[in-house]
Coordinates of C-alpha atoms (C1' of nucleotides) in Angstrom, one line a residue:
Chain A
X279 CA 115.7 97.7 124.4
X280 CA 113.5 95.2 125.5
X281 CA 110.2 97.5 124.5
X282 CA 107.3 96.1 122.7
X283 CA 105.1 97.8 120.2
X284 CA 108.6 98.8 118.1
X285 CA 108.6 95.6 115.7
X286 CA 109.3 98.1 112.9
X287 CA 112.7 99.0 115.0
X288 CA 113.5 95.7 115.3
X289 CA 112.8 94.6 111.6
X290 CA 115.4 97.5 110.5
X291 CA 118.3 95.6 112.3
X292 CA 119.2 93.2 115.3
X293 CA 121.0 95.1 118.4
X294 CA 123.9 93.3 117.6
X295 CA 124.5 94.8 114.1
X296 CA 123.7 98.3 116.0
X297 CA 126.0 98.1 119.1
X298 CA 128.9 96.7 116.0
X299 CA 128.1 99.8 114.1
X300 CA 128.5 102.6 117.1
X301 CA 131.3 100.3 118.6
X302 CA 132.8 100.6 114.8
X303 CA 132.1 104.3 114.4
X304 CA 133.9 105.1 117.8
X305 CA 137.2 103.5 116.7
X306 CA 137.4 105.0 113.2
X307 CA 136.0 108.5 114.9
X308 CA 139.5 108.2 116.9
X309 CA 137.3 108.3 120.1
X310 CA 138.8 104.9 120.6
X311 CA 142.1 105.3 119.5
X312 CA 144.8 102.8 118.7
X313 CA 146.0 100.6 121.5
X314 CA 142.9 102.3 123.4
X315 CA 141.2 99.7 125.7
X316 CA 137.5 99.7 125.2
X317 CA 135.1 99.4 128.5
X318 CA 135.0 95.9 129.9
X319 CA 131.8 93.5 128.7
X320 CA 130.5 94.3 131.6
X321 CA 130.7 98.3 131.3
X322 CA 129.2 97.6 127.6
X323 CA 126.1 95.7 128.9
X324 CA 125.2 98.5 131.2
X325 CA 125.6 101.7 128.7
X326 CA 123.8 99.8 125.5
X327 CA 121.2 98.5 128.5
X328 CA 121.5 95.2 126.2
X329 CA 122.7 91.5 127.4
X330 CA 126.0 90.7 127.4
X331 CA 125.4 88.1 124.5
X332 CA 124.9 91.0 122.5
X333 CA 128.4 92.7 123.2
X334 CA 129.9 89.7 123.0
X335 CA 129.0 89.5 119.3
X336 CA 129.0 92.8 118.4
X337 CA 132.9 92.5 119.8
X338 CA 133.0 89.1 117.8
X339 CA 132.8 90.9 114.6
X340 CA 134.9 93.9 115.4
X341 CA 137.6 91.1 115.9
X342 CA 137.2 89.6 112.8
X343 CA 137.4 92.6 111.5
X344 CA 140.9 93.0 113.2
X345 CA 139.6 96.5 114.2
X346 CA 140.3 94.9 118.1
X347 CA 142.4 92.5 120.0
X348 CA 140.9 90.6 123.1
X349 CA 143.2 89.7 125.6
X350 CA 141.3 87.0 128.2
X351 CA 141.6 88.6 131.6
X352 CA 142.9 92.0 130.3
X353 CA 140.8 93.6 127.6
X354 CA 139.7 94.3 124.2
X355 CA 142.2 96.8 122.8
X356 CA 141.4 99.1 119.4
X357 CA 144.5 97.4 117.1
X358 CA 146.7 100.0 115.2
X359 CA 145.5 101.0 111.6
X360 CA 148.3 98.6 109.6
X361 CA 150.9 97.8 111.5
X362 CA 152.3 95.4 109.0
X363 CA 152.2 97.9 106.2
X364 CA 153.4 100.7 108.3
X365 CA 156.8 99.2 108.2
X366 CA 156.3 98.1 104.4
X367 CA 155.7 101.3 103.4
X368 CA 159.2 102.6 104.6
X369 CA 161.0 99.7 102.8
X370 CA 162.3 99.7 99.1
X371 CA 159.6 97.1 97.5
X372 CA 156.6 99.5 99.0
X373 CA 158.6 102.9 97.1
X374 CA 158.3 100.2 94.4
X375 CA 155.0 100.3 94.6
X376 CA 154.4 103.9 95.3
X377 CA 155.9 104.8 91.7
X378 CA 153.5 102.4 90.3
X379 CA 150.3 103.6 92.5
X380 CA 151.2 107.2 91.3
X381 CA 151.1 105.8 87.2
X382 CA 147.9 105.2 88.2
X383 CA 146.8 107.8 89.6
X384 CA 148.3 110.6 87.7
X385 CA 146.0 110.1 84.5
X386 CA 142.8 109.7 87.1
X387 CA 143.4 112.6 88.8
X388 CA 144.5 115.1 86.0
X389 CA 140.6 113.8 84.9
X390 CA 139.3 114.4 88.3
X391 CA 141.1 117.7 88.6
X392 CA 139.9 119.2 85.4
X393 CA 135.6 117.7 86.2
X394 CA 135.9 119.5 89.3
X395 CA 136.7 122.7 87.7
X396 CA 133.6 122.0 85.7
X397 CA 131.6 120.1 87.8
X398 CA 132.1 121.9 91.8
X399 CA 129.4 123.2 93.5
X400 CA 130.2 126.2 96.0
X401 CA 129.9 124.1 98.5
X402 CA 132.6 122.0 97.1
X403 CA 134.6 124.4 96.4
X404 CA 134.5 125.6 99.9
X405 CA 135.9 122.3 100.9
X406 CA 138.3 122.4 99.1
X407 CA 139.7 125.3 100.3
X408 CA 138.8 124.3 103.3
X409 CA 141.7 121.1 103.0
X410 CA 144.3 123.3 101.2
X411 CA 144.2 125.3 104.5
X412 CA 144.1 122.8 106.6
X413 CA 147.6 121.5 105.2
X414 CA 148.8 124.5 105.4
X415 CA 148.4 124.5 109.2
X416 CA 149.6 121.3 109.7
X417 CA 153.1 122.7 107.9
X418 CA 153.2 125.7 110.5
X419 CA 151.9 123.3 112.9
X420 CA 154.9 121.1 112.4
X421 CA 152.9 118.2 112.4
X422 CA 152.4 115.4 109.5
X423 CA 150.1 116.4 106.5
X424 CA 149.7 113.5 104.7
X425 CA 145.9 112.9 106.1
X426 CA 145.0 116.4 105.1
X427 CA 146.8 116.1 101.7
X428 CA 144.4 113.6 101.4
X429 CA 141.5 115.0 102.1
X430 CA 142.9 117.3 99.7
X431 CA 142.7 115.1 97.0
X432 CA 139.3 113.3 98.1
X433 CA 137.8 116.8 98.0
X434 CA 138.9 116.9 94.2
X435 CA 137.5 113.3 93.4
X436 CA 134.3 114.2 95.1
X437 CA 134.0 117.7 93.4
X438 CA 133.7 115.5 90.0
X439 CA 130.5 114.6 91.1
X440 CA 131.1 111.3 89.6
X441 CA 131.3 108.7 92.8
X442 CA 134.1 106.4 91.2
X443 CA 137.1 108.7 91.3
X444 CA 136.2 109.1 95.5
X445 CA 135.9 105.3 95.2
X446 CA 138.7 104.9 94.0
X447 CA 141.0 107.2 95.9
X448 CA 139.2 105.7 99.1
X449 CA 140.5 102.2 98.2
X450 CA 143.6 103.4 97.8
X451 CA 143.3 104.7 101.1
X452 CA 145.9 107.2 102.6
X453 CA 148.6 105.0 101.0
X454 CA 148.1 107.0 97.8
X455 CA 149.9 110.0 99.7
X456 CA 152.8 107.8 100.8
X457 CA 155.5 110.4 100.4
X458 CA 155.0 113.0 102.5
X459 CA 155.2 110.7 105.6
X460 CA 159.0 109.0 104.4
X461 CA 159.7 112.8 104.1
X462 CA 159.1 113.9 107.1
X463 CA 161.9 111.5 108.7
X464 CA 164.3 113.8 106.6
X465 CA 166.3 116.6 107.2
X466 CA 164.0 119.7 108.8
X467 CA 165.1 122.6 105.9
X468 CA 164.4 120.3 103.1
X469 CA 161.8 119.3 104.5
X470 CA 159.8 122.6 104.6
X471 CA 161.2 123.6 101.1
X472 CA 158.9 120.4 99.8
X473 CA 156.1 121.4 102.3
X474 CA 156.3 124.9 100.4
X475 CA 156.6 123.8 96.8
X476 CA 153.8 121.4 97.5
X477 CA 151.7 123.8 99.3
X478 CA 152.2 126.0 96.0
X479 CA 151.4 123.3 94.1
X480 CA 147.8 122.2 95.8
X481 CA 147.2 126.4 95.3
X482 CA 147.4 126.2 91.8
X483 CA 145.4 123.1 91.2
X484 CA 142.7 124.9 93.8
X485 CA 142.7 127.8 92.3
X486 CA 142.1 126.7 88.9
X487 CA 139.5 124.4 90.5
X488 CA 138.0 127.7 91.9
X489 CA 137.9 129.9 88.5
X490 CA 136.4 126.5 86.4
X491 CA 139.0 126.7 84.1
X492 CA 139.2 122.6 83.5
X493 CA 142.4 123.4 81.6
X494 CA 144.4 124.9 84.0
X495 CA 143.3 122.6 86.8
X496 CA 144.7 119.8 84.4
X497 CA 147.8 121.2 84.3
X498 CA 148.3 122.1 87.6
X499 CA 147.5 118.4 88.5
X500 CA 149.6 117.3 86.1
X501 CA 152.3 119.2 87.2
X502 CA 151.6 118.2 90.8
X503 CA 151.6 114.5 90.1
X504 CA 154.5 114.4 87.9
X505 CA 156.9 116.7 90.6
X506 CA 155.7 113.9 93.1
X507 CA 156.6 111.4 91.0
X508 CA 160.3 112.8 90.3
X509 CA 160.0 113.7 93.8
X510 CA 159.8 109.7 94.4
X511 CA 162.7 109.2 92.3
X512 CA 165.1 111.3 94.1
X513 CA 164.3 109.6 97.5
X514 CA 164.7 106.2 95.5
X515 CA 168.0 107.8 94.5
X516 CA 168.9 109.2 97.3
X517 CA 167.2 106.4 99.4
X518 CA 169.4 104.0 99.4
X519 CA 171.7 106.1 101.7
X520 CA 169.1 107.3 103.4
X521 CA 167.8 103.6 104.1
X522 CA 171.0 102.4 105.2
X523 CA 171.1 105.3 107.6
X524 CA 168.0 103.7 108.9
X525 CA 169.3 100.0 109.3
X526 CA 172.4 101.8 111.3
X527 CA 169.9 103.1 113.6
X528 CA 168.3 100.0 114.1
Chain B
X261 CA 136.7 71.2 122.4
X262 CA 136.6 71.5 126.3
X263 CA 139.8 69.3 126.7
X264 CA 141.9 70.0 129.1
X265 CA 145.4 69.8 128.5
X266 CA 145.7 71.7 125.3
X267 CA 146.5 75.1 126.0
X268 CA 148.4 76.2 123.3
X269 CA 145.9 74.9 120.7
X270 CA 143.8 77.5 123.1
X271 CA 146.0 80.5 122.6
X272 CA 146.3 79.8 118.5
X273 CA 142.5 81.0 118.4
X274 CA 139.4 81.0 119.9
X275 CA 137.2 78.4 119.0
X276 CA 134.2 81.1 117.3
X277 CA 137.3 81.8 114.9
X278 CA 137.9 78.5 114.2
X279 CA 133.9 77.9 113.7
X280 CA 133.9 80.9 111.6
X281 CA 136.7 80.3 109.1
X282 CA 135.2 76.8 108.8
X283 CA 131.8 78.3 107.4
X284 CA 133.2 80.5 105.9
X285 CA 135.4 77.6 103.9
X286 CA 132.4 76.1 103.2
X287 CA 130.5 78.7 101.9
X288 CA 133.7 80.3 99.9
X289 CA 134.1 76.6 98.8
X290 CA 130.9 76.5 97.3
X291 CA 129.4 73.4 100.1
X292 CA 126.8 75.8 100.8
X293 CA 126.2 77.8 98.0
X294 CA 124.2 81.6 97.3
X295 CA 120.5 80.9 98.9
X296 CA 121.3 77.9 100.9
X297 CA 120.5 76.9 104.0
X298 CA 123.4 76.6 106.7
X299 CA 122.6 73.9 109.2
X300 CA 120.6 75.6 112.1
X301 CA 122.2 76.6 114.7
X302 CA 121.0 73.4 117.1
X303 CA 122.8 71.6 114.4
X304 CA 125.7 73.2 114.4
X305 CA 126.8 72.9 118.2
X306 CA 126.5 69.5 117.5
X307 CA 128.2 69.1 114.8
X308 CA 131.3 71.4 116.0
X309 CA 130.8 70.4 119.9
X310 CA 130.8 73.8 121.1
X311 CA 127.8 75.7 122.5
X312 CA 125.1 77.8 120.8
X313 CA 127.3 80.8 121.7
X314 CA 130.0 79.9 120.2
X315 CA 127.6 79.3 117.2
X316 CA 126.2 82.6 117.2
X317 CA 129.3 84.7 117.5
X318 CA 130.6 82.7 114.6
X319 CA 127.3 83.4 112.4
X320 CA 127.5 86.9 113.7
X321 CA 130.9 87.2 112.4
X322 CA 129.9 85.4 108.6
X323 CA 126.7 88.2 109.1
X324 CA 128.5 91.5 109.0
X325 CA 130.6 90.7 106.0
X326 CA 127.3 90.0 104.4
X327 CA 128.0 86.5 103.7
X328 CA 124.8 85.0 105.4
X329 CA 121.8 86.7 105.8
X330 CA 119.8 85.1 109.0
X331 CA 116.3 85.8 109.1
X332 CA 114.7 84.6 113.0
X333 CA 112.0 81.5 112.6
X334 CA 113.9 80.6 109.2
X335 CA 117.2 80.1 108.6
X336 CA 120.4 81.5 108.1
X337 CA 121.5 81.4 104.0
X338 CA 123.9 81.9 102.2
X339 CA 124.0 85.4 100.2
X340 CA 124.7 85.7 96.7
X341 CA 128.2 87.1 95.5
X342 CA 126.4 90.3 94.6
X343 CA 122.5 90.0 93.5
X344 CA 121.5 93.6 93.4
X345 CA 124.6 94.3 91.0
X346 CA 123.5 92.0 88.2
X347 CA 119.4 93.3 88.1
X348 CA 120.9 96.9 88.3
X349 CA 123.1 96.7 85.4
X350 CA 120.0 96.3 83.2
X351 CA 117.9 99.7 84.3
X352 CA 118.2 103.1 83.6
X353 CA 120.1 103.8 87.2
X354 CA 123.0 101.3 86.1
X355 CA 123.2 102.8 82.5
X356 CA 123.7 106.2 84.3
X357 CA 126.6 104.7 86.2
X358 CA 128.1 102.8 82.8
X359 CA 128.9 106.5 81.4
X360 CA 130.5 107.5 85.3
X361 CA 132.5 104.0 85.0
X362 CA 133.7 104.9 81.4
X363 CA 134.5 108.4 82.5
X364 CA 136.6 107.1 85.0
X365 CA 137.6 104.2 82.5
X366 CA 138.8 106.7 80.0
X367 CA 142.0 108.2 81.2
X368 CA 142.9 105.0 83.1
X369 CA 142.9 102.6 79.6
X370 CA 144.4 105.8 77.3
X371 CA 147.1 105.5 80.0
X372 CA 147.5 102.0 80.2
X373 CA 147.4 101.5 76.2
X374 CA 150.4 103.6 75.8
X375 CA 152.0 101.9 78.3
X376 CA 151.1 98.4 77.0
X377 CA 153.0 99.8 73.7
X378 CA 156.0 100.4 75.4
X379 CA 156.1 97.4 78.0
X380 CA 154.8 94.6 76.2
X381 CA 156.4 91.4 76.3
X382 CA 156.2 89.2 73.4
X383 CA 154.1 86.9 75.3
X384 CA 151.8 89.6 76.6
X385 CA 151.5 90.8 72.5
X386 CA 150.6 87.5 71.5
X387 CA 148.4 87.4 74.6
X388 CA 146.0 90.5 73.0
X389 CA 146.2 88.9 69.9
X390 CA 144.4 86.2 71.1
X391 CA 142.2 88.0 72.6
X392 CA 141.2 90.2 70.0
X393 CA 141.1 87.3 67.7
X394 CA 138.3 85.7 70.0
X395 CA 136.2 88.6 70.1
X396 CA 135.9 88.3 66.4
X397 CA 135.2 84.3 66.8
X398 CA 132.3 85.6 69.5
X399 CA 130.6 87.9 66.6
X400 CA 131.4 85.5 64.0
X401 CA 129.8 82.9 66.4
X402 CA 126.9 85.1 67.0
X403 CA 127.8 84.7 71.3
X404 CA 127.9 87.7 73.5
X405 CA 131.6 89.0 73.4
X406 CA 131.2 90.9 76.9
X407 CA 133.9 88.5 78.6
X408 CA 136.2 88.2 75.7
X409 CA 135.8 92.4 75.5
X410 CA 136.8 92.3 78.9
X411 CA 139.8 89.7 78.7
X412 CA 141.2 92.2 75.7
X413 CA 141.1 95.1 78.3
X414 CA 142.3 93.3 80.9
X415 CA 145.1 91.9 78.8
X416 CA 146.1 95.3 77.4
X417 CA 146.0 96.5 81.5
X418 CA 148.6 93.5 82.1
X419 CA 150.9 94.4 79.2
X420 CA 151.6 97.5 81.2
X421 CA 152.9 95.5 83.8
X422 CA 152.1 97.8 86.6
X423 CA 149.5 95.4 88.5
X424 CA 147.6 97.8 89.5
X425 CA 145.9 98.7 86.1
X426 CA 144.7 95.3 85.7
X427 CA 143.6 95.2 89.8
X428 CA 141.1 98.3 89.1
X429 CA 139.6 96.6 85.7
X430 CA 139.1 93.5 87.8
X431 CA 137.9 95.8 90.5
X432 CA 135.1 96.8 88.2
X433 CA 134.2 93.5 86.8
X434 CA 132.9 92.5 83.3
X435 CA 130.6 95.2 84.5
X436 CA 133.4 97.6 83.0
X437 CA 132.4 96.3 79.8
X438 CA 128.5 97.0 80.0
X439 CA 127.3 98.1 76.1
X440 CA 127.8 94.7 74.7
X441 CA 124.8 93.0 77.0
X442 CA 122.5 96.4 76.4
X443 CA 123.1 95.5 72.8
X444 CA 122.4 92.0 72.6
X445 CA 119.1 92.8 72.6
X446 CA 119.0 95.3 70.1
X447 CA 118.1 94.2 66.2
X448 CA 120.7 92.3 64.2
X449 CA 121.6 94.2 61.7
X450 CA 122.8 97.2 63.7
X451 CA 124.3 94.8 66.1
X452 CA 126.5 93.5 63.0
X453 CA 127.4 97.1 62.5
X454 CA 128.3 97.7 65.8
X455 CA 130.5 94.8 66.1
X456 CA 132.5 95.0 63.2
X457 CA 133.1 98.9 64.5
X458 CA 133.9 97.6 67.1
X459 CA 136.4 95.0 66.1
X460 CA 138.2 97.9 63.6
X461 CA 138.3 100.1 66.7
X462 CA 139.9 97.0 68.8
X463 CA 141.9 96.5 66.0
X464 CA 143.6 99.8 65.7
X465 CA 144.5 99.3 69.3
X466 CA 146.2 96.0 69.3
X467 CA 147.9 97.0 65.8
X468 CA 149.5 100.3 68.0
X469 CA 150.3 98.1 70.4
X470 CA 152.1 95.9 68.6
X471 CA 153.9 98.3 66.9
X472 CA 155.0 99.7 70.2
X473 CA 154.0 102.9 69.0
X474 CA 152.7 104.6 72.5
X475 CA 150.7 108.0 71.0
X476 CA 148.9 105.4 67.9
X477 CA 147.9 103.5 71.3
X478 CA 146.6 106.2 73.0
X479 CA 145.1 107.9 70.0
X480 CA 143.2 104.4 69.5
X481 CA 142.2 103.7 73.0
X482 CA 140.7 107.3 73.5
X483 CA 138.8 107.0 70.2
X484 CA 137.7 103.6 71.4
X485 CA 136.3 104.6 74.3
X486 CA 135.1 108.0 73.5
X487 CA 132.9 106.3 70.6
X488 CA 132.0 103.5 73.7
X489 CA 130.4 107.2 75.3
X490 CA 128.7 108.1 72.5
X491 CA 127.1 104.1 71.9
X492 CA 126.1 104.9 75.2
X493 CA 124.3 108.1 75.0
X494 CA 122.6 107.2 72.1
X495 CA 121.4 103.9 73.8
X496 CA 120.0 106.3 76.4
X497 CA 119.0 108.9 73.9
X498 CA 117.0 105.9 71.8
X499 CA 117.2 103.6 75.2
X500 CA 113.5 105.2 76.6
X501 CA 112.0 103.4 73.9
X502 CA 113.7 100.1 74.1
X503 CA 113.0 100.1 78.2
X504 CA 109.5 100.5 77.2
X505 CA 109.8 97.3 75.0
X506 CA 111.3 95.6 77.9
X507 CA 108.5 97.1 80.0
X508 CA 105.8 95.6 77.5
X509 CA 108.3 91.8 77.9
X510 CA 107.9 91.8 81.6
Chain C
dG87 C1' 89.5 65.7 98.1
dG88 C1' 90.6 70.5 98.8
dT89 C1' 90.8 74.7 101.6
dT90 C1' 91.3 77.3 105.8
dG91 C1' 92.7 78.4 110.3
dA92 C1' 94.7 77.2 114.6
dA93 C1' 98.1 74.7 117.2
dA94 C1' 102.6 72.7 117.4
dA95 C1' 107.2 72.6 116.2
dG96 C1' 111.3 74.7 114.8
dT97 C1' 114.5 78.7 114.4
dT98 C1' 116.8 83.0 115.4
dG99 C1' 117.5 87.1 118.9
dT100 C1' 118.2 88.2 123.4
dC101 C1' 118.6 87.7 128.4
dA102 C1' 120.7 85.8 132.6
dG103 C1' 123.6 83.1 135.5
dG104 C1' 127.6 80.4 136.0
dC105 C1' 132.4 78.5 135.7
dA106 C1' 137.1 78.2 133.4
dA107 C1' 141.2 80.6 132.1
dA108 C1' 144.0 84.5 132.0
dT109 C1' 145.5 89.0 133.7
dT110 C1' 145.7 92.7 136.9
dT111 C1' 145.5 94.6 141.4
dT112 C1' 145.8 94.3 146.3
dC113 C1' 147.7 93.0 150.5
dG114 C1' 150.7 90.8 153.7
dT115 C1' 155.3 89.3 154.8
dT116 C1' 160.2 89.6 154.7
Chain D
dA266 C1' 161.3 98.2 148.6
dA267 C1' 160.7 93.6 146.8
dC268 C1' 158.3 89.4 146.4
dG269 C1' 154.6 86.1 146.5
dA270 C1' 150.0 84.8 147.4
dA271 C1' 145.3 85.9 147.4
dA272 C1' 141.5 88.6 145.6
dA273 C1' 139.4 91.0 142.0
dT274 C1' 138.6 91.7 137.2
dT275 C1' 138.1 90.3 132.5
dT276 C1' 137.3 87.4 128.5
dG277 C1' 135.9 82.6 126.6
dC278 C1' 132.6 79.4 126.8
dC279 C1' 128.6 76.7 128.6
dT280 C1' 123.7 76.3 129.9
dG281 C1' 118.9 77.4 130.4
dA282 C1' 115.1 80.3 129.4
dC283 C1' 111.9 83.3 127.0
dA284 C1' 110.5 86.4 123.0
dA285 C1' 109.7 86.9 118.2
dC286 C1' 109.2 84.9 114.0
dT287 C1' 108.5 81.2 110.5
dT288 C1' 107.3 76.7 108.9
dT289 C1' 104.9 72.5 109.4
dT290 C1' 101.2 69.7 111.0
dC291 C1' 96.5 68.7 112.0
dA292 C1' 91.7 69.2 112.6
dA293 C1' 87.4 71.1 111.0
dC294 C1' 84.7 72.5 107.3
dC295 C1' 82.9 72.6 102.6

DNA sequence: GGTTGAAAAGTTGTCAGGCAAATTTTCGTT
DNA sequence: AACGAAAATTTGCCTGACAACTTTTCAACC
């Protein structure tokens, strides 16, 4: 690192801003994963052959990013995702908010839906396939699907071509597929008739999607978003009983 | 700040956090505003009492959310909110990304109008009333009417009183209201033309609005923004020619 | 007096070593 | 096996130094 004749290199970025980055990139990558502890200062130094200054900044910034937690004398640990809003998402103001998310969404993504049936390239296309699958075997799997139903949608939003919608479903982040993961914490055979009506659901929207028919992929979108919404109101409905279940428990 | 004696100020935060929200302050506060020079970094152990360390961790911190920008034998300044944004919105690139905005724009406001027809509060009626009503003082005036423009979007996106409307047109920026600046520029007498359309179109929305009647409101919106497209892709149709004027200015 | 180029001064980027404070691990004693 | 002390480890901060880069100053020349 300490290699003359590369003042280009260096103009493009300090070594802090680069050990940041790759430091960054492991913990969103999952490489470091959530209460993971990273390798001491000292272990840092050695594999980016830099000075421990330079950890200690790159480190610095990951903290103020609250991506990490130093502990003097113990470690720098990855912190979990949002552990505040974890909990806020399973209580009544954050359904609250879900309804109001989905208002929101729901004319975006019927637009979304019905560009990418115009807009998709194979490639795209693929992809999208690609995620409807890939809920699917979480289902069988037994394991959560709202990442992939995510993905899902991301797919969509991209396949408009038009970088806004992806924008704005990023900013969202997974929080605008909040309901699958308060249904999973219900009752199994219920459970999979949803998976299976929503997994009928995505096929229609991907299908039309697949044959360009922007009017049909509207639809199915519509459809989609509006079941999910009623879909909301029933838990709201039904939630309160199901919430108190939750307070006896803990 | 090397006191003995006053471990539990210790364990509230490190002192590069405490350096680093204090800059921050300052910049944020507008003490050192966009382009100016923080105090270097000599300077500024001495004026917190901590070491250069400290110092740097802090300024790498206040570096990776872009806020300074430290170039080695200079300085470190202060960064403008967002420079490249403003000089963008005037070439061709940016007017490519006004029609992907409005595209995404489109659904959102037809939503939120209909919704603003059958939420509204008196206050929030009398609220777009206003606003509309200063548009028309801004032509009349012969001022630009971009933030006025905006405020009657953003007032219809609060009358729906789900936040999150508003939150994305904020999101966006009076950049969500680009056509008005393009045209500024253009001769008077279509200006005049443009702006009284413009007002009947506005007009027709507020009217809807107020009547609470939520398909007049959509109807409106849509037509609204749809002719907003159209302005657009004849500014880009006849826009070559008025770049090249610009081209001839600069 | 104005211009040019070199030297000096100033500033950030990185390295290295050290000590303080806190935590974890190891080891000896009961 | 349990407990406590010592040793080892780790982060927080300090200090000094040099490299790379920029800005300012100053001397020489026209």
């Amino acid at each position: 690192m300490n290699e003359q004749g590369q003042p280009s290199v260096r103009r493009k970025g300090t070594l802090v801003s680069k050990v940041t980055d790759e430091l960054r990139d492991q913990i969103l990558s999952g490489a470091f994963p959530p209460g993971a502890r990273l390798p001491s200062e000292a272990q840092l130094t050695q594999s980016y052959n830099v000075s421990r200054t330079v950890v200690r900044e790159a480190i610095a910034v990951l903290r103020a990013d609250l991506l990490v937690d130093a502990r003097q004398g113990s470690g720098v640990y990855v912190r979990p995702p949002s552990p505040a809003s974890v909990d806020k998402r399973l209580d009544r103001e954050s359904v609250t908010s879900v309804l109001e998310l989905l208002e929101i969404r729901t004319p975006l993504e019927i637009e979304a839906a019905g560009l990418a049936a115009l807009r998709r390239s194979p490639a795209q296309e693929e992809r999208i396939f690609d995620c409807q699958a890939r809920i699917l075997a979480c289902i069988e799997a037994g394991r959560p699907i709202r990442d992939s139903d995510f993905a899902l949608h991301l797919a969509i939003s991209e396949a408009t071509n038009n970088p806004g919608f992806a924008e704005f479903l990023k900013s969202q982040g997974v929080s605008a597929i909040p309901q699958a993961e308060i249904v999973t914490e219900s009752d199994q055979a219920r459970q999979m008739v949803y998976f299976h009506q929503l997994n009928a659901e995505h096929e229609k929207i991907v299908l039309a999607i697949s044959n360009g028919d922007e009017e049909a992929a509207r639809e199915a979108m519509r459809a989609h978003l509006k079941g999910s919404q009623e879909r909301h109101r029933q838990l709201l409905r039904g939630g309160l009983l199901r919430q108190d279940g939750k307070a006896s428990r803990s």
